[in-house]
């Protein structure tokens, strides 16, 4: 079984609980939403990957013409579609798929979003390259990512064990500097790198990057 398939199975099992859990830092989350909305235009075509149960996509949809939100987990997408029907969101589509799926046409999107997902990828550089191809010239990539190598040493000890017993998916630990370097190598210019957390030490890098 591929790593993507294992990750999809993990998130399928976790989806309903994940959907019910409260956001740990609501104020930080809302700040990131507001900052993202500043860069969205009414005519924009937006792509989100790793959308989970669709909460962020549905909150941002009023700021653009259309938002295509994707995830590898069918159960996550099923929950997102339930939310879209309940809330009435005609300009949002939720689909199961990988970032390099041939269904997503290259050079089609004004904006790409990836929140709390880059540290969960086992082929991050390939994903960044695929995102670069999806965007129109000058398009923006906005992400927020836990930089786990800047966390306590206990996290580094716990993650392999949690993964071994099925309590965690694939997780990669890297620094903010490493991540911004990789985004730059993928053909983006970093516009801003911020931290929006309001509780304790925030190790999630909020990055806005423009396609060269």
PDB file of C-alpha atoms in Angstrom:
ATOM      1  CA  UNK A   1       0.000   0.000   0.000  1.00  0.00           C
ATOM      2  CA  UNK A   2       1.322   3.456  -0.922  1.00  0.00           C
ATOM      3  CA  UNK A   3       1.930   6.160   1.661  1.00  0.00           C
ATOM      4  CA  UNK A   4      -0.922   8.196   0.149  1.00  0.00           C
ATOM      5  CA  UNK A   5      -3.311   5.269   0.574  1.00  0.00           C
ATOM      6  CA  UNK A   6      -2.225   4.756   4.182  1.00  0.00           C
ATOM      7  CA  UNK A   7      -2.688   8.452   4.894  1.00  0.00           C
ATOM      8  CA  UNK A   8      -6.136   8.419   3.276  1.00  0.00           C
ATOM      9  CA  UNK A   9      -7.185   5.466   5.432  1.00  0.00           C
ATOM     10  CA  UNK A  10      -5.919   7.206   8.568  1.00  0.00           C
ATOM     11  CA  UNK A  11      -7.894  10.379   7.818  1.00  0.00           C
ATOM     12  CA  UNK A  12     -10.997   8.411   6.824  1.00  0.00           C
ATOM     13  CA  UNK A  13     -10.992   6.841  10.293  1.00  0.00           C
ATOM     14  CA  UNK A  14     -10.323  10.169  12.025  1.00  0.00           C
ATOM     15  CA  UNK A  15     -12.677  12.335   9.948  1.00  0.00           C
ATOM     16  CA  UNK A  16     -15.804  12.416  12.122  1.00  0.00           C
ATOM     17  CA  UNK A  17     -13.879  13.102  15.327  1.00  0.00           C
ATOM     18  CA  UNK A  18     -11.704  15.659  13.529  1.00  0.00           C
ATOM     19  CA  UNK A  19     -14.823  17.451  12.308  1.00  0.00           C
ATOM     20  CA  UNK A  20     -16.286  17.602  15.817  1.00  0.00           C
ATOM     21  CA  UNK A  21     -13.133  18.854  17.556  1.00  0.00           C
ATOM     22  CA  UNK A  22     -12.987  22.597  18.304  1.00  0.00           C
ATOM     23  CA  UNK A  23     -10.282  24.771  16.742  1.00  0.00           C
ATOM     24  CA  UNK A  24      -7.433  24.968  19.257  1.00  0.00           C
ATOM     25  CA  UNK A  25      -6.605  28.635  18.604  1.00  0.00           C
ATOM     26  CA  UNK A  26      -9.747  30.290  17.291  1.00  0.00           C
ATOM     27  CA  UNK A  27      -8.288  33.816  17.357  1.00  0.00           C
ATOM     28  CA  UNK A  28      -5.188  32.744  15.420  1.00  0.00           C
ATOM     29  CA  UNK A  29      -7.344  30.847  12.922  1.00  0.00           C
ATOM     30  CA  UNK A  30      -9.583  33.861  12.321  1.00  0.00           C
ATOM     31  CA  UNK A  31      -6.536  36.078  11.833  1.00  0.00           C
ATOM     32  CA  UNK A  32      -5.242  33.728   9.144  1.00  0.00           C
ATOM     33  CA  UNK A  33      -8.638  33.697   7.431  1.00  0.00           C
ATOM     34  CA  UNK A  34      -8.777  37.491   7.417  1.00  0.00           C
ATOM     35  CA  UNK A  35      -5.239  37.784   6.088  1.00  0.00           C
ATOM     36  CA  UNK A  36      -5.973  35.282   3.310  1.00  0.00           C
ATOM     37  CA  UNK A  37      -9.145  37.137   2.335  1.00  0.00           C
ATOM     38  CA  UNK A  38      -7.072  40.307   1.837  1.00  0.00           C
ATOM     39  CA  UNK A  39      -5.402  38.630  -1.151  1.00  0.00           C
ATOM     40  CA  UNK A  40      -8.589  37.259  -2.725  1.00  0.00           C
ATOM     41  CA  UNK A  41     -10.503  38.974  -5.528  1.00  0.00           C
ATOM     42  CA  UNK A  42     -14.158  38.563  -6.481  1.00  0.00           C
ATOM     43  CA  UNK A  43     -13.221  37.063  -9.878  1.00  0.00           C
ATOM     44  CA  UNK A  44     -10.588  34.627  -8.553  1.00  0.00           C
ATOM     45  CA  UNK A  45     -10.540  30.908  -9.265  1.00  0.00           C
ATOM     46  CA  UNK A  46      -9.145  29.293  -6.095  1.00  0.00           C
ATOM     47  CA  UNK A  47      -7.723  25.824  -5.443  1.00  0.00           C
ATOM     48  CA  UNK A  48      -7.327  24.351  -1.940  1.00  0.00           C
ATOM     49  CA  UNK A  49      -5.595  21.033  -1.237  1.00  0.00           C
ATOM     50  CA  UNK A  50      -5.787  19.147   2.037  1.00  0.00           C
ATOM     51  CA  UNK A  51      -9.106  20.858   2.726  1.00  0.00           C
ATOM     52  CA  UNK A  52     -10.189  18.361   5.393  1.00  0.00           C
ATOM     53  CA  UNK A  53     -13.846  18.750   6.278  1.00  0.00           C
ATOM     54  CA  UNK A  54     -14.189  22.008   4.365  1.00  0.00           C
ATOM     55  CA  UNK A  55     -14.571  24.565   7.146  1.00  0.00           C
ATOM     56  CA  UNK A  56     -11.917  26.938   5.794  1.00  0.00           C
ATOM     57  CA  UNK A  57     -13.064  26.622   2.180  1.00  0.00           C
ATOM     58  CA  UNK A  58     -16.627  27.512   3.125  1.00  0.00           C
ATOM     59  CA  UNK A  59     -15.485  30.536   5.151  1.00  0.00           C
ATOM     60  CA  UNK A  60     -13.327  31.863   2.297  1.00  0.00           C
ATOM     61  CA  UNK A  61     -15.722  31.102  -0.585  1.00  0.00           C
ATOM     62  CA  UNK A  62     -17.608  34.430  -0.351  1.00  0.00           C
ATOM     63  CA  UNK A  63     -14.385  36.234  -1.290  1.00  0.00           C
ATOM     64  CA  UNK A  64     -13.905  34.592  -4.721  1.00  0.00           C
ATOM     65  CA  UNK A  65     -15.749  33.465  -7.844  1.00  0.00           C
ATOM     66  CA  UNK A  66     -15.168  29.741  -7.332  1.00  0.00           C
ATOM     67  CA  UNK A  67     -13.238  27.543  -4.908  1.00  0.00           C
ATOM     68  CA  UNK A  68     -12.268  23.945  -5.706  1.00  0.00           C
ATOM     69  CA  UNK A  69     -11.308  22.172  -2.475  1.00  0.00           C
ATOM     70  CA  UNK A  70      -9.645  18.746  -2.534  1.00  0.00           C
ATOM     71  CA  UNK A  71      -8.466  16.091  -0.092  1.00  0.00           C
ATOM     72  CA  UNK A  72      -7.156  12.527  -0.282  1.00  0.00           C
ATOM     73  CA  UNK A  73      -9.757  11.310   2.232  1.00  0.00           C
ATOM     74  CA  UNK A  74     -13.186  10.383   0.825  1.00  0.00           C
ATOM     75  CA  UNK A  75     -14.703  10.617   4.300  1.00  0.00           C
ATOM     76  CA  UNK A  76     -13.343  14.118   4.835  1.00  0.00           C
ATOM     77  CA  UNK A  77     -14.813  15.189   1.495  1.00  0.00           C
ATOM     78  CA  UNK A  78     -18.145  13.569   2.329  1.00  0.00           C
ATOM     79  CA  UNK A  79     -18.361  15.665   5.502  1.00  0.00           C
ATOM     80  CA  UNK A  80     -17.338  18.799   3.576  1.00  0.00           C
ATOM     81  CA  UNK A  81     -20.085  18.171   1.026  1.00  0.00           C
ATOM     82  CA  UNK A  82     -22.617  17.759   3.828  1.00  0.00           C
ATOM     83  CA  UNK A  83     -21.561  21.137   5.222  1.00  0.00           C
ATOM     84  CA  UNK A  84     -21.782  22.777   1.789  1.00  0.00           C
ATOM     85  CA  UNK A  85     -25.353  21.534   1.318  1.00  0.00           C
ATOM     86  CA  UNK A  86     -26.352  22.629   4.817  1.00  0.00           C
ATOM     87  CA  UNK A  87     -24.833  26.095   4.429  1.00  0.00           C
ATOM     88  CA  UNK A  88     -25.759  26.667   0.792  1.00  0.00           C
ATOM     89  CA  UNK A  89     -22.437  27.338  -0.945  1.00  0.00           C
ATOM     90  CA  UNK A  90     -22.960  27.259  -4.736  1.00  0.00           C
ATOM     91  CA  UNK A  91     -19.450  28.450  -5.631  1.00  0.00           C
ATOM     92  CA  UNK A  92     -17.577  25.676  -3.767  1.00  0.00           C
ATOM     93  CA  UNK A  93     -16.825  22.189  -5.105  1.00  0.00           C
ATOM     94  CA  UNK A  94     -15.309  19.416  -2.973  1.00  0.00           C
ATOM     95  CA  UNK A  95     -13.481  16.553  -4.697  1.00  0.00           C
ATOM     96  CA  UNK A  96     -11.288  13.620  -3.702  1.00  0.00           C
ATOM     97  CA  UNK A  97      -7.878  13.648  -5.355  1.00  0.00           C
ATOM     98  CA  UNK A  98      -4.133  14.174  -5.191  1.00  0.00           C
ATOM     99  CA  UNK A  99      -2.480  17.457  -6.076  1.00  0.00           C
ATOM    100  CA  UNK A 100      -1.056  16.042  -9.329  1.00  0.00           C
ATOM    101  CA  UNK A 101      -4.415  14.701 -10.519  1.00  0.00           C
ATOM    102  CA  UNK A 102      -4.873  15.290 -14.261  1.00  0.00           C
ATOM    103  CA  UNK A 103      -8.331  16.714 -13.587  1.00  0.00           C
ATOM    104  CA  UNK A 104      -6.800  19.930 -12.304  1.00  0.00           C
ATOM    105  CA  UNK A 105      -5.771  21.877 -15.375  1.00  0.00           C
ATOM    106  CA  UNK A 106      -2.402  23.606 -15.310  1.00  0.00           C
ATOM    107  CA  UNK A 107      -2.265  27.394 -15.210  1.00  0.00           C
ATOM    108  CA  UNK A 108      -5.936  27.603 -14.267  1.00  0.00           C
ATOM    109  CA  UNK A 109      -6.010  29.129 -10.785  1.00  0.00           C
ATOM    110  CA  UNK A 110      -5.378  32.603  -9.402  1.00  0.00           C
ATOM    111  CA  UNK A 111      -4.780  31.370  -5.881  1.00  0.00           C
ATOM    112  CA  UNK A 112      -3.767  28.079  -4.243  1.00  0.00           C
ATOM    113  CA  UNK A 113      -4.289  27.361  -0.544  1.00  0.00           C
ATOM    114  CA  UNK A 114      -2.734  24.740   1.713  1.00  0.00           C
ATOM    115  CA  UNK A 115      -3.430  25.026   5.431  1.00  0.00           C
ATOM    116  CA  UNK A 116      -1.916  22.647   8.003  1.00  0.00           C
ATOM    117  CA  UNK A 117      -0.986  20.162   5.276  1.00  0.00           C
ATOM    118  CA  UNK A 118       2.609  20.611   4.071  1.00  0.00           C
ATOM    119  CA  UNK A 119       4.085  18.808   7.108  1.00  0.00           C
ATOM    120  CA  UNK A 120       1.872  15.786   6.328  1.00  0.00           C
ATOM    121  CA  UNK A 121       3.283  15.239   2.830  1.00  0.00           C
ATOM    122  CA  UNK A 122       5.929  12.637   2.082  1.00  0.00           C
ATOM    123  CA  UNK A 123       6.793  14.276  -1.283  1.00  0.00           C
ATOM    124  CA  UNK A 124       6.599  17.958  -0.419  1.00  0.00           C
ATOM    125  CA  UNK A 125       8.833  19.238  -3.236  1.00  0.00           C
ATOM    126  CA  UNK A 126       6.779  17.398  -5.841  1.00  0.00           C
ATOM    127  CA  UNK A 127       3.602  18.910  -4.426  1.00  0.00           C
ATOM    128  CA  UNK A 128       5.082  22.417  -4.481  1.00  0.00           C
ATOM    129  CA  UNK A 129       6.089  21.903  -8.104  1.00  0.00           C
ATOM    130  CA  UNK A 130       2.573  20.722  -8.956  1.00  0.00           C
ATOM    131  CA  UNK A 131       1.096  23.784  -7.248  1.00  0.00           C
ATOM    132  CA  UNK A 132       3.383  26.011  -9.283  1.00  0.00           C
ATOM    133  CA  UNK A 133       1.994  24.421 -12.439  1.00  0.00           C
ATOM    134  CA  UNK A 134      -1.616  24.883 -11.338  1.00  0.00           C
ATOM    135  CA  UNK A 135      -1.271  28.617 -10.878  1.00  0.00           C
ATOM    136  CA  UNK A 136      -1.531  31.323 -13.494  1.00  0.00           C
ATOM    137  CA  UNK A 137       1.555  33.513 -13.937  1.00  0.00           C
ATOM    138  CA  UNK A 138       1.792  35.735 -10.886  1.00  0.00           C
ATOM    139  CA  UNK A 139      -0.667  33.546  -8.971  1.00  0.00           C
ATOM    140  CA  UNK A 140      -0.424  33.287  -5.191  1.00  0.00           C
ATOM    141  CA  UNK A 141       0.189  30.325  -2.898  1.00  0.00           C
ATOM    142  CA  UNK A 142      -0.912  30.863   0.712  1.00  0.00           C
ATOM    143  CA  UNK A 143      -0.136  28.304   3.392  1.00  0.00           C
ATOM    144  CA  UNK A 144       0.011  27.822   7.139  1.00  0.00           C
ATOM    145  CA  UNK A 145       2.233  25.034   8.410  1.00  0.00           C
ATOM    146  CA  UNK A 146       3.386  23.671  11.787  1.00  0.00           C
ATOM    147  CA  UNK A 147       7.189  23.784  11.770  1.00  0.00           C
ATOM    148  CA  UNK A 148       7.709  20.861  14.107  1.00  0.00           C
ATOM    149  CA  UNK A 149      11.494  20.989  14.311  1.00  0.00           C
ATOM    150  CA  UNK A 150      11.031  24.201  16.300  1.00  0.00           C
ATOM    151  CA  UNK A 151       8.901  22.425  18.885  1.00  0.00           C
ATOM    152  CA  UNK A 152      10.031  20.539  22.005  1.00  0.00           C
ATOM    153  CA  UNK A 153      12.246  17.475  21.743  1.00  0.00           C
ATOM    154  CA  UNK A 154       9.419  15.393  23.229  1.00  0.00           C
ATOM    155  CA  UNK A 155       7.442  15.868  20.025  1.00  0.00           C
ATOM    156  CA  UNK A 156      10.280  14.302  18.017  1.00  0.00           C
ATOM    157  CA  UNK A 157      10.268  11.280  20.316  1.00  0.00           C
ATOM    158  CA  UNK A 158       6.489  10.877  20.360  1.00  0.00           C
ATOM    159  CA  UNK A 159       5.693  11.151  16.644  1.00  0.00           C
ATOM    160  CA  UNK A 160       7.440   7.938  15.433  1.00  0.00           C
ATOM    161  CA  UNK A 161       5.766   5.942  18.202  1.00  0.00           C
ATOM    162  CA  UNK A 162       2.335   7.401  17.480  1.00  0.00           C
ATOM    163  CA  UNK A 163       2.754   6.628  13.787  1.00  0.00           C
ATOM    164  CA  UNK A 164       3.857   3.045  14.540  1.00  0.00           C
ATOM    165  CA  UNK A 165       0.700   2.342  16.557  1.00  0.00           C
ATOM    166  CA  UNK A 166      -1.612   4.043  14.057  1.00  0.00           C
ATOM    167  CA  UNK A 167      -2.269   7.167  16.115  1.00  0.00           C
ATOM    168  CA  UNK A 168      -0.632   9.551  13.621  1.00  0.00           C
ATOM    169  CA  UNK A 169      -0.222   9.775   9.832  1.00  0.00           C
ATOM    170  CA  UNK A 170       3.053  10.529   8.080  1.00  0.00           C
ATOM    171  CA  UNK A 171       4.456  13.695   9.686  1.00  0.00           C
ATOM    172  CA  UNK A 172       7.606  15.576   8.688  1.00  0.00           C
ATOM    173  CA  UNK A 173       9.537  17.907  10.992  1.00  0.00           C
ATOM    174  CA  UNK A 174      11.260  20.944   9.483  1.00  0.00           C
ATOM    175  CA  UNK A 175      11.922  24.594  10.293  1.00  0.00           C
ATOM    176  CA  UNK A 176      10.361  27.733   8.883  1.00  0.00           C
ATOM    177  CA  UNK A 177      13.639  28.524   7.116  1.00  0.00           C
ATOM    178  CA  UNK A 178      13.644  25.098   5.447  1.00  0.00           C
ATOM    179  CA  UNK A 179      10.062  25.516   4.294  1.00  0.00           C
ATOM    180  CA  UNK A 180      10.520  28.990   2.847  1.00  0.00           C
ATOM    181  CA  UNK A 181      13.638  27.733   1.053  1.00  0.00           C
ATOM    182  CA  UNK A 182      11.717  24.866  -0.517  1.00  0.00           C
ATOM    183  CA  UNK A 183       8.908  27.160  -1.618  1.00  0.00           C
ATOM    184  CA  UNK A 184      11.473  29.446  -3.220  1.00  0.00           C
ATOM    185  CA  UNK A 185      13.148  26.520  -4.985  1.00  0.00           C
ATOM    186  CA  UNK A 186       9.754  25.540  -6.428  1.00  0.00           C
ATOM    187  CA  UNK A 187       9.563  28.856  -8.311  1.00  0.00           C
ATOM    188  CA  UNK A 188       7.891  31.211  -5.846  1.00  0.00           C
ATOM    189  CA  UNK A 189       8.899  34.546  -4.357  1.00  0.00           C
ATOM    190  CA  UNK A 190       8.033  34.899  -0.671  1.00  0.00           C
ATOM    191  CA  UNK A 191       5.870  37.988  -0.125  1.00  0.00           C
ATOM    192  CA  UNK A 192       5.292  37.550   3.609  1.00  0.00           C
ATOM    193  CA  UNK A 193       6.047  35.074   6.376  1.00  0.00           C
ATOM    194  CA  UNK A 194       4.029  35.613   9.556  1.00  0.00           C
ATOM    195  CA  UNK A 195       2.899  33.869  12.716  1.00  0.00           C
ATOM    196  CA  UNK A 196      -0.694  34.291  13.799  1.00  0.00           C
ATOM    197  CA  UNK A 197      -0.880  32.224  16.963  1.00  0.00           C
ATOM    198  CA  UNK A 198      -2.332  33.789  20.097  1.00  0.00           C
ATOM    199  CA  UNK A 199      -1.678  30.935  22.542  1.00  0.00           C
ATOM    200  CA  UNK A 200       1.863  30.212  23.704  1.00  0.00           C
ATOM    201  CA  UNK A 201       4.700  29.733  21.233  1.00  0.00           C
ATOM    202  CA  UNK A 202       3.280  29.668  17.720  1.00  0.00           C
ATOM    203  CA  UNK A 203       5.350  27.464  15.431  1.00  0.00           C
ATOM    204  CA  UNK A 204       3.012  27.622  12.428  1.00  0.00           C
ATOM    205  CA  UNK A 205       4.404  29.680   9.552  1.00  0.00           C
ATOM    206  CA  UNK A 206       1.789  31.616   7.582  1.00  0.00           C
ATOM    207  CA  UNK A 207       3.410  32.172   4.167  1.00  0.00           C
ATOM    208  CA  UNK A 208       2.254  34.158   1.160  1.00  0.00           C
ATOM    209  CA  UNK A 209       4.232  33.417  -2.029  1.00  0.00           C
ATOM    210  CA  UNK A 210       3.898  34.547  -5.640  1.00  0.00           C
ATOM    211  CA  UNK A 211       4.602  32.389  -8.691  1.00  0.00           C
ATOM    212  CA  UNK A 212       7.577  33.646 -10.666  1.00  0.00           C
TER     213      UNK A 212
END
